[in-house]
Short mmCIF file of C-alpha atoms in Angstrom, two decimals:
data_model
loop_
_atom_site.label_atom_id
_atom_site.label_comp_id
_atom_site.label_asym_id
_atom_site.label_seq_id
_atom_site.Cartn_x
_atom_site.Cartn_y
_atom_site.Cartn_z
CA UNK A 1 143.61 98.47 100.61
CA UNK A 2 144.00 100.42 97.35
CA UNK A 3 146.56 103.04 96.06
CA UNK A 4 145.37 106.46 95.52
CA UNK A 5 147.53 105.57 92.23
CA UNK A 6 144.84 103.27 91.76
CA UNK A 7 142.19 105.52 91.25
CA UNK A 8 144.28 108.35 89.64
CA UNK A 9 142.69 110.10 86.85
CA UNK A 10 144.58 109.55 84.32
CA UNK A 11 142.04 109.58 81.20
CA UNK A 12 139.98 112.11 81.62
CA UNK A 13 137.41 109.80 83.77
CA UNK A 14 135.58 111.18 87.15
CA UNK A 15 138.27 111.42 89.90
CA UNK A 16 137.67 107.90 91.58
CA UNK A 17 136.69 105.72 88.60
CA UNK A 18 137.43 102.40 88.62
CA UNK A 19 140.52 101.79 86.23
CA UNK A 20 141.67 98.85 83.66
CA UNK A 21 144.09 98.04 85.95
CA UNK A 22 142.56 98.27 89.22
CA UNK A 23 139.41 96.28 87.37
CA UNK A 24 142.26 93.41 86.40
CA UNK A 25 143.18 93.12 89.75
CA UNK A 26 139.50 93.02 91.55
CA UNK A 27 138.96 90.37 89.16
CA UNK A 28 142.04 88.50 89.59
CA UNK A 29 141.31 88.81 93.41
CA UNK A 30 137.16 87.89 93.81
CA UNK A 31 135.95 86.47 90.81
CA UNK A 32 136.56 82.74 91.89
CA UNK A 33 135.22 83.58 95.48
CA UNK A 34 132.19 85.83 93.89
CA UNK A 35 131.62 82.40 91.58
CA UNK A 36 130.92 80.24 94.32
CA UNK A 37 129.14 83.49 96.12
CA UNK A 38 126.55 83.40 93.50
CA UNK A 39 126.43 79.37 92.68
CA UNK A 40 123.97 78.98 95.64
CA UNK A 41 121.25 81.11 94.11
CA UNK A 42 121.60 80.52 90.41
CA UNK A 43 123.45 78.25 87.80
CA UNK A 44 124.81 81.14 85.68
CA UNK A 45 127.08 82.50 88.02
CA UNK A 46 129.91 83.37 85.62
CA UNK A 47 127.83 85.42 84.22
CA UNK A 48 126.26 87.23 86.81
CA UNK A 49 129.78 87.75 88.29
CA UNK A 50 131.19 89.41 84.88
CA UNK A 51 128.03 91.35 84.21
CA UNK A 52 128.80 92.59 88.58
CA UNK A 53 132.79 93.57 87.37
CA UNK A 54 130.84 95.30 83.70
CA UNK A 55 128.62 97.41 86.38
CA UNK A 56 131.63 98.28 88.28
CA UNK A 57 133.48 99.38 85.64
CA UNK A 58 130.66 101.75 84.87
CA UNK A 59 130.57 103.08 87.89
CA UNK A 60 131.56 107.23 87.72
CA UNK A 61 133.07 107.01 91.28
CA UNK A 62 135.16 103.97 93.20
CA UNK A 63 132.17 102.61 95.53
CA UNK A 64 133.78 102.98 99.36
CA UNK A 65 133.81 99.37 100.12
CA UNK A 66 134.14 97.97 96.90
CA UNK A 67 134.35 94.58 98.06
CA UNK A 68 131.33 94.60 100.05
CA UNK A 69 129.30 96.41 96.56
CA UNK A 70 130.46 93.44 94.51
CA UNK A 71 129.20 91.18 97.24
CA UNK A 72 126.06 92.63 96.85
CA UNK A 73 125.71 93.53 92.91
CA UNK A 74 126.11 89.76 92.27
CA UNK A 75 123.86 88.33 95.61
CA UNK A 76 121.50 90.89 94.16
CA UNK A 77 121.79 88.90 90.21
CA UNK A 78 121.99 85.74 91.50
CA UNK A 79 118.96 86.10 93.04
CA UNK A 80 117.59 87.25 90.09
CA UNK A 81 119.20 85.13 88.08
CA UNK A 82 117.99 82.16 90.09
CA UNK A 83 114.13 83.10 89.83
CA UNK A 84 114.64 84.03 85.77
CA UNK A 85 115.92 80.39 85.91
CA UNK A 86 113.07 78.57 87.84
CA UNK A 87 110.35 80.12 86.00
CA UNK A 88 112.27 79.39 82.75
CA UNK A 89 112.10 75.53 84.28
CA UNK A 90 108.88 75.51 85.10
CA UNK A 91 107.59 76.77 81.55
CA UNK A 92 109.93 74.44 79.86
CA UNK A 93 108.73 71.47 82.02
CA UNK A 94 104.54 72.66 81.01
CA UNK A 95 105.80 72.31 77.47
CA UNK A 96 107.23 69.19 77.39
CA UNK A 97 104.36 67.51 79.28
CA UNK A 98 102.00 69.08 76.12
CA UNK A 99 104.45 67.61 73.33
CA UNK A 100 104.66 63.79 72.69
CA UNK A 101 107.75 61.97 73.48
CA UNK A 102 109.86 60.70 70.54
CA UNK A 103 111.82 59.14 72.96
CA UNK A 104 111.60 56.86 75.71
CA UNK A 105 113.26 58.65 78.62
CA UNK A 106 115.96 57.24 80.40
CA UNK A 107 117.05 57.07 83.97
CA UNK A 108 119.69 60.32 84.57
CA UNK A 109 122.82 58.82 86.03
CA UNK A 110 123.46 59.48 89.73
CA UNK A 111 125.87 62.27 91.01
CA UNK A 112 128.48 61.08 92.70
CA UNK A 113 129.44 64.50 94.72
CA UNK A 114 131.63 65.03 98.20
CA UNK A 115 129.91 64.31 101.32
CA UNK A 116 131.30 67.90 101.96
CA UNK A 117 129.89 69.71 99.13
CA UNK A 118 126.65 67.65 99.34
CA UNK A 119 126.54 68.79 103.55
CA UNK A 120 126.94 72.04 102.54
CA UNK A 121 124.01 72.01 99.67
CA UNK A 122 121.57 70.68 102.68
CA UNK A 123 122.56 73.56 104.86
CA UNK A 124 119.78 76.39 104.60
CA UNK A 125 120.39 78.92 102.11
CA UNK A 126 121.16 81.42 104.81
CA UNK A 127 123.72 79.41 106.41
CA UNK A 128 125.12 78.84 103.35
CA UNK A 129 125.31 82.13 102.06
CA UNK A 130 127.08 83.09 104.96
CA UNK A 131 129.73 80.47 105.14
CA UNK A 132 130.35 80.83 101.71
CA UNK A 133 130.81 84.56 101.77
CA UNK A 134 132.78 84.07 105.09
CA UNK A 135 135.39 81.31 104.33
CA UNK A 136 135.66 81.30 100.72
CA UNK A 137 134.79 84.80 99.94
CA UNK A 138 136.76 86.21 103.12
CA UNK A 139 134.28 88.62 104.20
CA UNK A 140 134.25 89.71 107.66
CA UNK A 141 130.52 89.39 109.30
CA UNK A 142 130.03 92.91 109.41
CA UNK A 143 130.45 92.58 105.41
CA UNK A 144 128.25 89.45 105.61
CA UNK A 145 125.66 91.79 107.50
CA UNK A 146 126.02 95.04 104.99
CA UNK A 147 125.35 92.45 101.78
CA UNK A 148 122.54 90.26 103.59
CA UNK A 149 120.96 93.07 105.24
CA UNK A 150 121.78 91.28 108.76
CA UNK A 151 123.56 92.07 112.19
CA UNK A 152 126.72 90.90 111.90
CA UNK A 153 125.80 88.96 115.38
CA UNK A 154 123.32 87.68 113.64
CA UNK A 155 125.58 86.52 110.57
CA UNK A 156 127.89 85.12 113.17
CA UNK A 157 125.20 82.98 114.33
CA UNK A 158 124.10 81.50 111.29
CA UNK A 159 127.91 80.78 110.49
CA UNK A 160 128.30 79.06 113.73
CA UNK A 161 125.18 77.27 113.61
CA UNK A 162 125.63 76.54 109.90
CA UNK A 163 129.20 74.92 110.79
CA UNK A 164 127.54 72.78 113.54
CA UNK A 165 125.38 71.33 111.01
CA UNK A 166 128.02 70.53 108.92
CA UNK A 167 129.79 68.89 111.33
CA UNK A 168 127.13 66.65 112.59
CA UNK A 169 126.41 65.86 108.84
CA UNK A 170 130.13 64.95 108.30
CA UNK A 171 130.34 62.84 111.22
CA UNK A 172 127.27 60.86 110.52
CA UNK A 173 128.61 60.35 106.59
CA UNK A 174 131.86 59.19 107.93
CA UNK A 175 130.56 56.80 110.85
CA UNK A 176 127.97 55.55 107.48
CA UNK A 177 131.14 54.36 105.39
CA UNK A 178 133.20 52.87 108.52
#
């Protein structure tokens, strides 16, 4: 997957640490996939993603499946991020039901999102993690199952059930604007 010239020592690191180069090109390669990876937990994903490529880079020896370790540094943030984000919510909402409105608070316009993106945001986060990871993050489901903590039979499932979903959804949106 890798050259060994990839992880040559060329700097004085640890034989096997992760180099400029090799970092450029791990972030050229999943960064857009890890993005979406991490949009269905939290809505700082850029972030979690770079701070995932920052730990990498750290890292005194090349993890062994580096692919599946960035999988799970940023599932691991997200998550994190995610909760960091509802509680920040919920204390923000308390305080604005204490302070008096200046303001008389208008309607927020509707969203006006993709019948496939909108499918896919109904699916159950564990479908959706694993159809994200799967077709836009190109992880096999034994990498699904080594980030999610699954079987990869059981990842399978949830893919395949997860697309069924979809498709029903998609069907009954289409028949809706015929």
């Amino acid at each position: 997957m890798y050259d060994s010239d990839d992880m040559a020592n060329t700097d004085n690191r640890p034989t096997g640490a992760v180099g400029p180069e090799l970092l450029g090109r791990l972030l050229d390669r999943h960064a857009a996939a890890l993005g979406l990876y991490a949009r269905q937990w939290c809505r700082t994903s850029d972030d979690v993603v770079q701070q995932a490529f920052v730990q990498l880079a750290r890292q005194r020896a090349m993890p062994e499946q580096v692919e599946t370790w960035l999988y799970r540094v940023v599932r691991n943030g997200a998550i994190s991020a995610g909760r960091a984000e509802q509680r920040r919510r919920q204390h923000e909402t308390a305080a604005a039901e204490m302070a008096c409105s200046w303001f008389v608070p208008s309607e927020p316009p509707g969203l006006d999102a993709a019948a496939a993106a909108a499918a896919l945001e109904n699916l159950a986060v564990d479908e959706r993690e694993v159809i994200v990871a799967h077709l836009w993050g190109g992880l096999t489901f034994q990498d699904i199952a080594a980030v999610t903590g699954l079987s990869s039979s059981t990842a399978h499932r949830r893919y395949e059930s997860g697309l069924r979903q979809l498709r029903e959804t998609m069907t009954r949106s289409e028949q809706r604007r015929s």
